[in-house]
XYZ file of C-alpha atoms in Angstrom:
684
model
C 11.835 7.000 -2.617
C 9.494 7.846 -5.460
C 5.906 7.077 -4.734
C 5.375 6.026 -8.314
C 8.038 3.326 -8.159
C 7.273 1.818 -4.796
C 5.286 -1.364 -4.435
C 3.034 -1.583 -1.436
C 4.084 -5.164 -0.753
C 6.523 -7.664 -2.238
C 7.042 -11.404 -1.638
C 10.340 -10.584 0.075
C 8.643 -8.179 2.477
C 5.977 -10.797 3.278
C 8.670 -13.392 3.957
C 10.523 -11.035 6.299
C 7.232 -10.165 8.035
C 6.555 -13.846 8.742
C 10.075 -14.270 10.165
C 9.612 -11.092 12.210
C 6.344 -12.457 13.633
C 8.254 -15.304 15.285
C 11.215 -13.169 16.380
C 8.852 -10.781 18.175
C 7.545 -13.656 20.322
C 10.388 -12.866 22.710
C 8.612 -12.044 26.001
C 10.990 -9.126 26.644
C 9.777 -7.544 23.415
C 6.125 -8.472 23.972
C 6.112 -6.695 27.335
C 6.166 -3.410 25.396
C 2.591 -4.259 24.347
C 0.762 -5.210 27.589
C -2.420 -6.392 25.857
C -0.650 -8.879 23.603
C 1.694 -9.849 26.425
C -1.351 -11.053 28.383
C -2.329 -13.152 25.342
C 1.173 -14.630 25.138
C 1.169 -15.487 28.861
C -2.223 -17.131 28.302
C -0.714 -19.162 25.447
C 2.129 -20.455 27.644
C -0.295 -21.444 30.437
C -2.667 -23.265 28.079
C 0.325 -24.926 26.404
C 1.387 -26.334 29.783
C -2.231 -27.404 30.436
C -2.215 -29.228 27.096
C 0.495 -31.483 28.523
C -0.691 -31.505 32.156
C -4.485 -30.895 31.951
C -5.111 -31.522 35.643
C -2.425 -29.151 36.894
C -4.979 -26.713 38.358
C -7.575 -29.317 39.285
C -9.593 -29.182 36.050
C -11.613 -32.307 35.189
C -13.528 -33.484 32.173
C -13.349 -35.578 29.039
C -10.857 -34.718 26.269
C -9.519 -31.848 28.391
C -6.083 -32.117 26.793
C -7.553 -31.663 23.298
C -9.618 -28.648 24.350
C -6.601 -26.979 26.000
C -4.458 -27.665 22.929
C -7.032 -25.999 20.645
C -7.205 -22.939 22.925
C -3.391 -22.800 23.051
C -3.101 -23.014 19.252
C -5.625 -20.217 18.693
C -3.865 -17.954 21.231
C -0.529 -18.631 19.534
C -1.983 -17.680 16.160
C -3.493 -14.522 17.693
C -0.076 -13.356 18.910
C 1.509 -14.238 15.552
C -1.121 -12.229 13.661
C -0.511 -9.183 15.880
C 3.251 -9.481 15.375
C 2.702 -9.967 11.640
C 0.749 -6.685 11.438
C 3.615 -4.797 13.085
C 6.245 -6.579 10.967
C 4.384 -5.730 7.760
C 4.388 -2.045 8.686
C 8.072 -2.145 9.647
C 8.954 -4.078 6.507
C 7.937 -1.278 4.185
C 10.127 1.157 6.111
C 13.075 -1.246 6.065
C 12.670 -1.692 2.297
C 12.906 2.067 1.885
C 15.966 2.143 4.138
C 17.621 -0.586 2.042
C 17.161 1.454 -1.141
C 18.604 4.528 0.587
C 21.625 2.573 1.843
C 22.539 1.825 -1.766
C 23.165 5.543 -2.234
C 25.627 5.603 0.665
C 28.808 4.913 -1.216
C 32.209 5.541 0.318
C 33.209 7.874 -2.492
C 36.355 9.870 -3.070
C 36.289 13.507 -2.024
C 38.534 16.351 -3.172
C 39.205 18.323 0.007
C 40.598 21.826 -0.458
C 43.192 23.267 1.877
C 43.409 26.962 2.767
C 46.130 27.443 0.146
C 43.865 25.961 -2.552
C 45.655 22.603 -2.811
C 43.611 19.432 -3.235
C 43.778 16.241 -1.200
C 41.841 13.149 -2.292
C 40.333 11.331 0.717
C 37.421 8.992 1.428
C 34.062 10.685 2.090
C 33.898 8.944 5.478
C 36.978 10.940 6.553
C 35.341 14.306 5.942
C 34.595 16.479 8.948
C 32.293 19.392 9.534
C 33.504 22.674 7.910
C 35.774 20.878 5.412
C 35.726 22.448 1.923
C 35.364 20.085 -1.060
C 35.268 20.579 -4.813
C 32.785 18.506 -6.838
C 32.710 18.541 -10.634
C 30.275 17.201 -13.230
C 29.781 13.445 -12.969
C 31.010 13.239 -9.349
C 28.989 12.300 -6.269
C 28.616 14.903 -3.539
C 30.482 13.265 -0.623
C 28.450 14.724 2.238
C 25.784 17.184 3.334
C 26.844 20.761 2.826
C 26.194 24.274 1.592
C 27.411 25.661 -1.716
C 29.858 28.522 -1.136
C 30.921 28.975 -4.739
C 29.687 27.942 -8.176
C 26.404 26.939 -9.775
C 25.494 23.479 -11.097
C 22.686 21.044 -11.863
C 22.373 18.263 -9.294
C 20.650 14.895 -9.772
C 18.801 14.156 -6.511
C 16.856 11.129 -7.786
C 18.652 8.838 -5.325
C 17.010 10.760 -2.492
C 13.782 12.157 -3.901
C 12.966 9.719 -6.699
C 12.535 12.622 -9.117
C 14.650 12.362 -12.249
C 14.753 16.060 -13.185
C 18.007 17.738 -12.027
C 17.754 20.794 -9.780
C 19.956 23.872 -9.744
C 22.113 24.487 -6.687
C 24.069 27.700 -6.262
C 25.805 29.804 -3.643
C 23.767 32.372 -1.759
C 20.011 32.385 -1.197
C 17.874 29.501 -0.046
C 18.932 26.959 -2.677
C 22.474 26.386 -1.518
C 21.937 23.176 0.464
C 23.136 19.868 -1.034
C 22.698 16.310 0.210
C 25.402 13.649 0.324
C 24.873 10.831 -2.190
C 23.489 13.096 -4.921
C 25.342 13.678 -8.204
C 26.543 16.859 -9.906
C 25.552 16.591 -13.600
C 26.948 19.885 -14.912
C 29.583 22.490 -14.058
C 31.113 22.448 -10.552
C 30.422 23.311 -6.904
C 32.595 24.284 -3.987
C 30.873 22.932 -0.870
C 31.327 23.441 2.864
C 30.512 20.189 4.702
C 27.896 20.749 7.444
C 27.721 17.331 9.135
C 30.115 14.888 10.748
C 30.395 11.258 9.545
C 27.381 9.135 10.512
C 25.236 12.184 11.234
C 24.259 13.179 7.718
C 20.731 13.788 6.525
C 20.812 10.458 4.697
C 21.963 8.649 7.884
C 19.089 10.145 9.863
C 16.654 9.352 7.060
C 17.686 5.697 7.068
C 17.348 5.455 10.859
C 13.884 7.002 10.734
C 12.357 4.968 7.907
C 13.967 1.794 9.273
C 12.216 2.394 12.572
C 15.316 2.578 14.742
C 14.490 6.124 15.789
C 10.777 5.615 16.226
C 9.322 6.491 19.590
C 5.721 6.206 20.695
C 3.832 9.459 20.291
C 1.933 11.045 23.231
C -1.434 9.958 21.811
C -0.154 6.427 21.314
C 1.145 6.349 24.906
C -2.209 7.622 26.193
C -4.094 4.963 24.230
C -1.704 2.286 25.473
C -2.449 3.412 29.014
C -6.194 3.143 28.333
C -5.822 -0.346 26.874
C -3.718 -1.420 29.842
C -6.372 -0.100 32.229
C -9.111 -2.012 30.392
C -6.962 -5.149 30.454
C -6.451 -4.898 34.227
C -10.194 -4.327 34.757
C -11.119 -7.404 32.721
C -8.484 -9.484 34.498
C -10.092 -8.535 37.817
C -13.531 -9.383 36.386
C -12.352 -12.818 35.236
C -10.717 -13.555 38.589
C -13.936 -12.730 40.418
C -15.950 -14.729 37.878
C -14.374 -18.026 38.992
C -15.850 -18.068 42.543
C -19.180 -16.738 41.230
C -19.338 -19.594 38.737
C -18.417 -22.123 41.428
C -21.199 -20.768 43.619
C -23.653 -21.148 40.715
C -22.546 -24.731 40.234
C -20.526 -24.112 37.076
C -17.000 -25.534 36.991
C -14.958 -23.220 34.774
C -11.757 -24.577 33.288
C -8.617 -22.448 33.563
C -8.215 -22.518 29.772
C -11.804 -21.236 29.403
C -11.076 -18.359 31.780
C -7.949 -17.513 29.786
C -9.925 -17.651 26.534
C -12.581 -15.455 28.095
C -9.912 -12.959 29.197
C -8.376 -12.781 25.718
C -11.773 -12.312 24.108
C -12.832 -9.478 26.402
C -9.619 -7.426 26.557
C -9.087 -5.081 23.529
C -6.825 -7.457 21.600
C -7.873 -6.158 18.159
C -6.566 -2.627 18.675
C -3.795 -3.967 20.921
C -2.511 -6.064 18.023
C -2.830 -3.256 15.467
C -1.798 -0.191 17.482
C 1.924 -0.280 16.636
C 1.161 -1.088 13.007
C -1.138 1.948 12.726
C 1.576 4.256 14.125
C 4.317 2.843 11.884
C 2.036 2.906 8.832
C 1.170 6.558 9.547
C 4.826 7.542 9.375
C 5.218 5.284 6.355
C 2.436 7.128 4.484
C 4.204 10.415 5.153
C 7.501 8.920 3.972
C 5.885 7.571 0.800
C 4.756 11.119 0.170
C 8.461 11.988 0.120
C 8.321 13.719 3.496
C 10.653 12.656 6.304
C 9.081 13.046 9.731
C 11.564 13.327 12.571
C 9.113 11.640 14.957
C 5.668 10.072 15.178
C 4.733 13.021 17.386
C 5.202 15.348 14.393
C 2.845 13.246 12.232
C 0.193 13.185 14.946
C 0.547 16.909 15.527
C -0.355 17.372 11.856
C -3.691 15.764 12.578
C -4.412 18.308 15.327
C -3.380 21.430 13.376
C -5.718 24.407 13.860
C -3.705 27.151 12.157
C -1.368 27.025 9.172
C 1.264 29.699 8.538
C 2.358 29.865 4.909
C 4.956 31.970 3.190
C 3.624 33.708 0.092
C 6.444 33.461 -2.431
C 7.036 29.903 -3.566
C 4.134 28.523 -1.552
C 1.014 30.405 -2.530
C 2.599 32.062 -5.560
C 5.184 30.668 -7.981
C 8.695 30.395 -6.608
C 10.372 33.515 -7.844
C 9.088 37.016 -8.412
C 10.456 38.155 -11.758
C 10.958 41.683 -13.024
C 8.339 42.429 -15.684
C 8.572 46.213 -16.261
C 10.207 49.503 -15.253
C 7.771 52.315 -14.396
C 9.376 55.783 -13.971
C 7.858 58.530 -11.835
C 7.091 61.921 -13.343
C 10.242 63.899 -13.978
C 12.467 60.817 -14.283
C 13.557 59.089 -17.488
C 12.940 55.404 -18.066
C 16.537 54.885 -19.232
C 17.877 56.396 -16.014
C 15.553 54.162 -13.967
C 16.763 51.088 -15.881
C 20.443 52.101 -15.425
C 20.112 52.554 -11.649
C 18.016 49.362 -11.298
C 20.741 47.447 -13.153
C 23.431 48.985 -10.913
C 21.644 47.860 -7.746
C 21.322 44.330 -9.156
C 24.902 43.756 -10.364
C 25.878 42.009 -7.108
C 22.357 40.942 -6.077
C 22.247 37.118 -6.112
C 18.524 36.909 -5.280
C 16.124 35.748 -8.038
C 14.549 39.234 -8.015
C 17.938 40.874 -8.494
C 18.980 38.483 -11.250
C 15.685 38.973 -13.143
C 15.980 42.786 -12.823
C 19.455 42.727 -14.370
C 18.317 40.287 -17.067
C 15.363 42.522 -18.028
C 17.630 45.612 -18.111
C 20.047 43.791 -20.440
C 17.183 42.736 -22.719
C 16.138 46.391 -22.933
C 19.629 47.362 -24.086
C 21.282 48.534 -20.872
C 24.967 47.575 -20.557
C 25.792 49.362 -17.282
C 28.771 47.984 -15.371
C 29.984 48.882 -11.904
C 33.332 50.629 -11.511
C 36.021 49.219 -9.228
C 35.906 49.636 -5.456
C 32.136 49.743 -5.066
C 30.497 48.818 -1.801
C 27.528 46.489 -2.092
C 24.727 46.463 0.510
C 22.804 43.175 0.673
C 19.073 43.019 1.225
C 18.100 42.260 4.851
C 14.751 41.779 6.535
C 15.548 44.804 8.707
C 16.590 47.333 6.030
C 14.374 45.883 3.283
C 16.606 47.401 0.589
C 19.836 46.677 -1.310
C 22.185 48.662 -3.517
C 25.630 50.104 -4.231
C 27.827 52.913 -2.966
C 29.971 54.162 -5.890
C 33.479 55.611 -5.463
C 32.228 59.124 -6.399
C 29.790 59.081 -3.448
C 26.694 58.202 -5.467
C 24.332 55.850 -3.642
C 21.753 53.790 -5.544
C 19.181 51.679 -3.774
C 16.169 49.491 -4.555
C 13.722 48.075 -2.031
C 10.274 48.221 -0.452
C 8.374 51.456 -0.979
C 8.266 52.446 2.716
C 11.968 51.683 3.232
C 13.076 53.759 0.228
C 10.761 56.629 1.208
C 12.273 56.728 4.689
C 15.777 56.555 3.184
C 15.135 59.448 0.771
C 13.335 61.565 3.375
C 16.241 61.129 5.798
C 18.514 62.672 3.146
C 16.215 65.624 2.608
C 14.696 64.357 -0.616
C 11.077 64.631 -1.694
C 8.572 61.899 -2.491
C 7.221 62.156 -6.076
C 3.494 62.851 -6.194
C 2.739 59.845 -8.417
C 4.891 57.303 -6.557
C 2.062 55.916 -4.440
C -0.126 55.689 -7.537
C 2.491 53.551 -9.314
C 3.035 51.400 -6.206
C -0.709 50.831 -5.826
C -1.010 50.081 -9.534
C 1.593 47.307 -9.285
C 0.074 45.987 -6.070
C -3.393 46.035 -7.634
C -2.114 43.747 -10.409
C -0.978 41.259 -7.771
C 2.655 42.184 -8.259
C 5.366 43.405 -5.935
C 6.719 46.947 -6.383
C 10.407 47.717 -5.798
C 11.225 51.417 -5.640
C 14.566 52.652 -7.074
C 16.390 55.788 -5.932
C 19.652 57.559 -6.649
C 20.887 59.546 -3.642
C 17.864 61.562 -2.520
C 15.880 61.211 -5.776
C 13.289 58.483 -6.403
C 13.390 57.366 -10.045
C 10.527 54.881 -10.293
C 9.233 51.378 -9.642
C 10.313 47.888 -10.714
C 7.268 45.682 -11.303
C 7.905 42.170 -9.939
C 5.269 39.842 -11.263
C 3.757 37.451 -8.698
C 1.233 34.814 -9.779
C -0.943 32.645 -7.512
C -0.551 28.938 -8.239
C -3.588 27.360 -9.901
C -5.971 25.492 -7.616
C -4.795 27.219 -4.419
C -8.222 28.703 -3.693
C -9.819 25.251 -3.799
C -7.139 23.825 -1.512
C -7.631 26.556 1.067
C -11.382 26.018 0.863
C -10.794 22.345 1.689
C -8.680 23.328 4.703
C -11.404 25.726 5.817
C -13.899 22.848 5.617
C -11.858 20.819 8.109
C -11.556 23.762 10.470
C -8.008 24.957 9.730
C -7.287 28.682 9.560
C -4.689 29.791 7.018
C -2.462 32.853 7.477
C -0.193 34.142 4.717
C 3.064 35.845 5.750
C 4.815 38.101 3.258
C 7.294 40.943 3.149
C 5.091 42.751 0.619
C 3.231 45.950 1.379
C -0.340 45.629 2.733
C -2.047 46.353 -0.603
C -0.071 43.704 -2.500
C -0.566 41.254 0.347
C -4.322 41.904 0.440
C -4.616 41.363 -3.331
C -2.767 38.038 -3.241
C -4.612 36.932 -0.074
C -7.981 37.581 -1.705
C -7.000 35.816 -4.918
C -5.623 32.791 -3.056
C -8.512 32.608 -0.575
C -6.519 32.576 2.698
C -8.232 33.537 5.949
C -5.713 36.218 6.946
C -2.339 37.726 6.132
C 0.587 39.531 7.715
C 2.183 42.150 5.446
C 5.741 43.510 5.682
C 6.501 40.427 7.732
C 9.921 40.069 9.402
C 11.217 36.772 10.911
C 10.255 37.926 14.402
C 6.727 38.733 13.150
C 6.240 35.093 12.097
C 7.254 33.949 15.567
C 4.875 36.490 17.110
C 1.972 35.162 14.982
C 2.779 31.557 15.945
C 3.052 32.393 19.663
C -0.246 34.304 19.531
C -2.061 31.304 18.033
C -0.398 28.882 20.468
C -1.384 31.095 23.404
C -4.993 30.496 22.357
C -4.414 26.739 22.661
C -4.038 26.114 18.926
C -1.666 23.743 17.148
C 0.298 25.636 14.495
C 1.960 24.340 11.324
C 4.434 26.254 9.192
C 6.503 25.713 6.073
C 9.741 27.444 5.099
C 13.109 26.997 3.419
C 15.356 29.860 4.434
C 17.635 30.512 7.377
C 15.328 33.375 8.308
C 12.491 30.824 8.628
C 14.433 28.618 11.071
C 13.282 30.322 14.313
C 9.625 30.155 13.259
C 9.968 26.512 12.105
C 11.362 25.626 15.518
C 8.582 27.529 17.307
C 5.724 25.923 15.329
C 4.236 22.603 16.479
C 4.720 21.274 12.953
C 7.613 22.720 10.955
C 7.988 21.504 7.343
C 11.328 22.476 5.801
C 12.235 22.169 2.138
C 15.080 19.811 1.219
C 16.289 22.484 -1.196
C 16.487 24.994 1.631
C 19.260 25.838 4.035
C 20.723 23.484 6.607
C 19.494 25.778 9.378
C 15.892 25.425 8.200
C 16.117 21.605 8.007
C 17.688 21.384 11.459
C 14.970 23.578 12.991
C 12.004 21.739 11.449
C 10.525 18.393 12.526
C 9.673 17.438 8.944
C 11.612 17.704 5.686
C 9.993 17.626 2.248
C 12.298 15.862 -0.197
C 10.419 17.259 -3.202
C 10.728 20.830 -1.861
C 7.067 21.544 -2.577
C 5.924 24.133 -0.010
C 2.247 23.389 -0.641
C 2.716 19.761 0.420
C 2.011 20.729 4.022
C -1.649 20.762 3.002
C -1.504 17.019 2.197
C 0.666 16.246 5.224
C -2.015 17.703 7.491
C -4.589 15.386 5.935
C -2.263 12.385 6.448
C -1.963 13.321 10.129
C -5.733 13.548 10.464
C -6.080 10.202 8.700
C -3.709 8.624 11.249
C -5.751 9.898 14.196
C -9.048 8.857 12.584
C -7.701 5.387 11.761
C -6.580 4.832 15.333
C -9.878 6.131 16.726
C -11.980 4.090 14.300
C -10.201 0.802 14.998
C -10.262 1.453 18.747
C -14.030 1.972 18.521
C -14.352 -1.226 16.473
C -12.213 -3.212 18.932
C -14.139 -2.160 22.036
C -17.481 -2.684 20.259
C -16.308 -6.221 19.476
C -16.184 -7.019 23.176
C -19.937 -6.454 23.506
C -20.731 -9.169 20.972
C -18.138 -11.555 22.432
C -19.666 -10.989 25.887
C -23.069 -12.059 24.557
C -21.466 -15.028 22.826
C -19.559 -16.502 25.756
C -21.154 -15.608 29.099
C -24.700 -16.881 28.390
C -23.368 -20.091 26.816
C -21.162 -20.836 29.842
C -23.816 -20.268 32.498
C -26.918 -21.397 30.593
C -26.800 -24.950 31.937
C -26.716 -23.790 35.559
C -28.895 -20.724 35.063
C -31.473 -21.491 32.323
C -32.874 -17.961 32.560
C -29.690 -16.731 30.840
C -30.810 -18.544 27.707
C -32.637 -15.399 26.629
C -29.226 -13.708 26.244
C -27.954 -16.477 23.971
C -29.338 -14.564 20.993
C -26.872 -16.203 18.584
C -28.113 -19.679 19.526
C -24.589 -21.067 19.844
C -24.291 -24.849 19.955
C -22.457 -25.423 23.252
C -20.264 -23.687 25.831
C -17.084 -25.152 24.285
C -18.145 -24.131 20.791
C -19.091 -20.630 21.996
C -15.718 -20.051 23.671
C -13.669 -21.408 20.784
C -15.755 -19.603 18.120
C -15.264 -16.273 19.901
C -11.563 -17.026 20.308
C -11.126 -17.922 16.620
C -12.992 -14.776 15.557
C -10.795 -12.748 17.908
C -7.714 -14.126 16.136
C -8.782 -13.829 12.491
C -10.180 -10.286 12.786
C -6.611 -8.944 13.291
C -5.219 -9.968 9.846
C -8.529 -8.952 8.272
C -7.986 -5.404 9.539
C -4.287 -5.175 8.591
C -5.020 -3.646 5.129
C -7.190 -0.972 6.760
C -4.513 -0.239 9.387
C -1.858 0.076 6.672
C -3.886 2.110 4.204
C -5.721 4.184 6.796
C -9.382 5.080 7.089
C -10.372 7.426 4.266
C -10.531 11.003 5.510
C -13.293 13.366 4.442
C -13.471 17.020 5.483
C -16.360 17.432 7.937
C -17.131 18.810 11.367
C -15.973 16.912 14.449
C -19.621 16.167 15.389
C -20.399 14.608 12.001
C -17.103 12.744 12.070
C -17.903 11.236 15.488
C -21.409 10.233 14.379
C -20.031 8.609 11.215
C -17.308 6.846 13.193
C -19.801 5.444 15.715
C -22.185 4.320 12.980
C -19.623 2.509 10.824
C -17.082 1.253 13.360
C -19.180 1.275 16.514
C -22.315 -0.381 15.173
C -20.240 -2.370 12.677
C -17.999 -3.537 15.505
C -21.057 -4.910 17.314
C -22.755 -6.567 14.335
C -19.672 -8.127 12.689
C -18.777 -10.446 15.610
C -22.378 -11.625 15.939
C -22.326 -12.727 12.299
C -18.738 -13.991 12.373
C -19.016 -15.972 15.612
C -22.282 -17.614 14.516
C -20.721 -18.627 11.204
C -17.613 -20.034 12.914
C -19.820 -21.890 15.439
C -21.765 -23.496 12.607
C -18.552 -24.729 10.995
C -16.749 -25.596 14.243
C -19.468 -27.532 16.086
C -19.335 -30.690 13.911
C -15.533 -30.769 14.308
C -15.804 -30.479 18.083
C -18.382 -33.284 18.171
C -15.996 -35.470 16.219
C -13.307 -34.729 18.808
C -15.664 -35.540 21.676
C -16.141 -31.885 22.666
C -19.072 -29.534 22.511
C -21.626 -31.937 23.945
């Protein structure tokens, strides 16, 4: 899955695409694309007319040859459209094939309630089974670590060779089936039934089996169908008009005219653009659960980002102990260490590590009661057997706790808290019973380049909001340093949902990234939810995108990919419709010029004959599809600019270009084709 190791195209993929082009000729499949279905029906009719040229009363010399040429060009047109779609699908299927190699029916050591082991096949594992995996063994299924800590090689899934640490508790407890434990051991609770693992769903998605048309794609299909029906009506009415003017139009010419005027270019490339859009996201090591999610990225107005691990480096680490007046530093360190003895969070572990480095060897007596940190209490600590209660947590939470016990707030506490916040850090206040001892300084550093990235988002009209559990001063400092548009301090899970709902109520599309169980409700509420693969199962289930690299900032790039998809589709639609203008000027004047000489003024290309004009336009209509396949696959380059400038640029390049290109192309083809037609007795 690594982007660095993937080839854009291989001979094998090209071979499969060619085979797929013929398989997709099945009319039942072609009916899913009305525009190209009309072309295929036209091919079958002209094919019959190649054998029975007078079937519909057509007359003329070398009619069979003319019909055969039209039939051949229509056949090639359909093949090229199918080839574009098969190319896009082929890349996804190649990715799926590489993922399937990781799905080995491995042995699993299932643990019973009494601790006994039973060796079974991984395919026999059920949800909530407990398995033990040691160094060198493959994790048999998706799960959550309930005991142990180990390095896990996830290169089979992510393409990254560096092992990652997985441990019980926190947001880094999720493991994926097919990955390998490279050190120590893990006790894992299986979270998925056979055939419903993350890897199974990944394979189905990149293979295309789970792909559904997005709302925008459906809307555009409806537009193309409407245009096709309109042009069919126009062509039907053209026949009696031509007869009245004394022009005998052949059925094959009418079919050719229909194919040239309906939006076949975008009709042939539409599916390929959608598949390629999802493919670009996948190549970025992000799994989108639907094409709708990718498109929604392109419409994002507001982005909600967690602070820690997204805007700042992953873990806040204890850097110093700062006692209040009247309290000793050693006592502060002792109580801070006590509160962190059973704290499995990175902050708790770093606090204990710093205390040990400073010489503290405090241990907890037996029968202590540990209180975990929660978003509601915003503090953690221990209750000792002698009744002593030690706590650490947010400044406001500890102040309320101490005040409720009749304690007093030290006069310099707020000064210390503001000092830490002013340095961009996070203060944790420590207390023993009703006495505040001081502040733990958790160092928080903004990732380099974040300000520039948020400036880029601002340029494309996306508002960024940082959500953090920090106090307002710390949050304001980090927000200013990072360059976000707004922030929500002391943020609880329900606050994130409230922010998202507020933005959505204003008609905005909201994106959010997260990795914890507490992020799951907000990820589900957001229009675009990007979960980290390293995060909890709950987060991945709630989101509609999963980042295999677990890089929270990747949502910035994903948004740009979504915008690129929408721009690519819009640009090629503009080009396709603009094409019809040139083809109109190529065919109509040439057909009617003999009967109505005044129309000669519209024959600005000076095409050689009616037959040459029709066939040249038809050939151009066919070859433009494969010429645009690279653009459909790669996508139109996206540049941050206002919607007005973007529209003007789009109309200039793809609108005007879509008009000029056929004029040049058709004239060139006519010049080359006319001598051939004369040799065949056509084009006189």
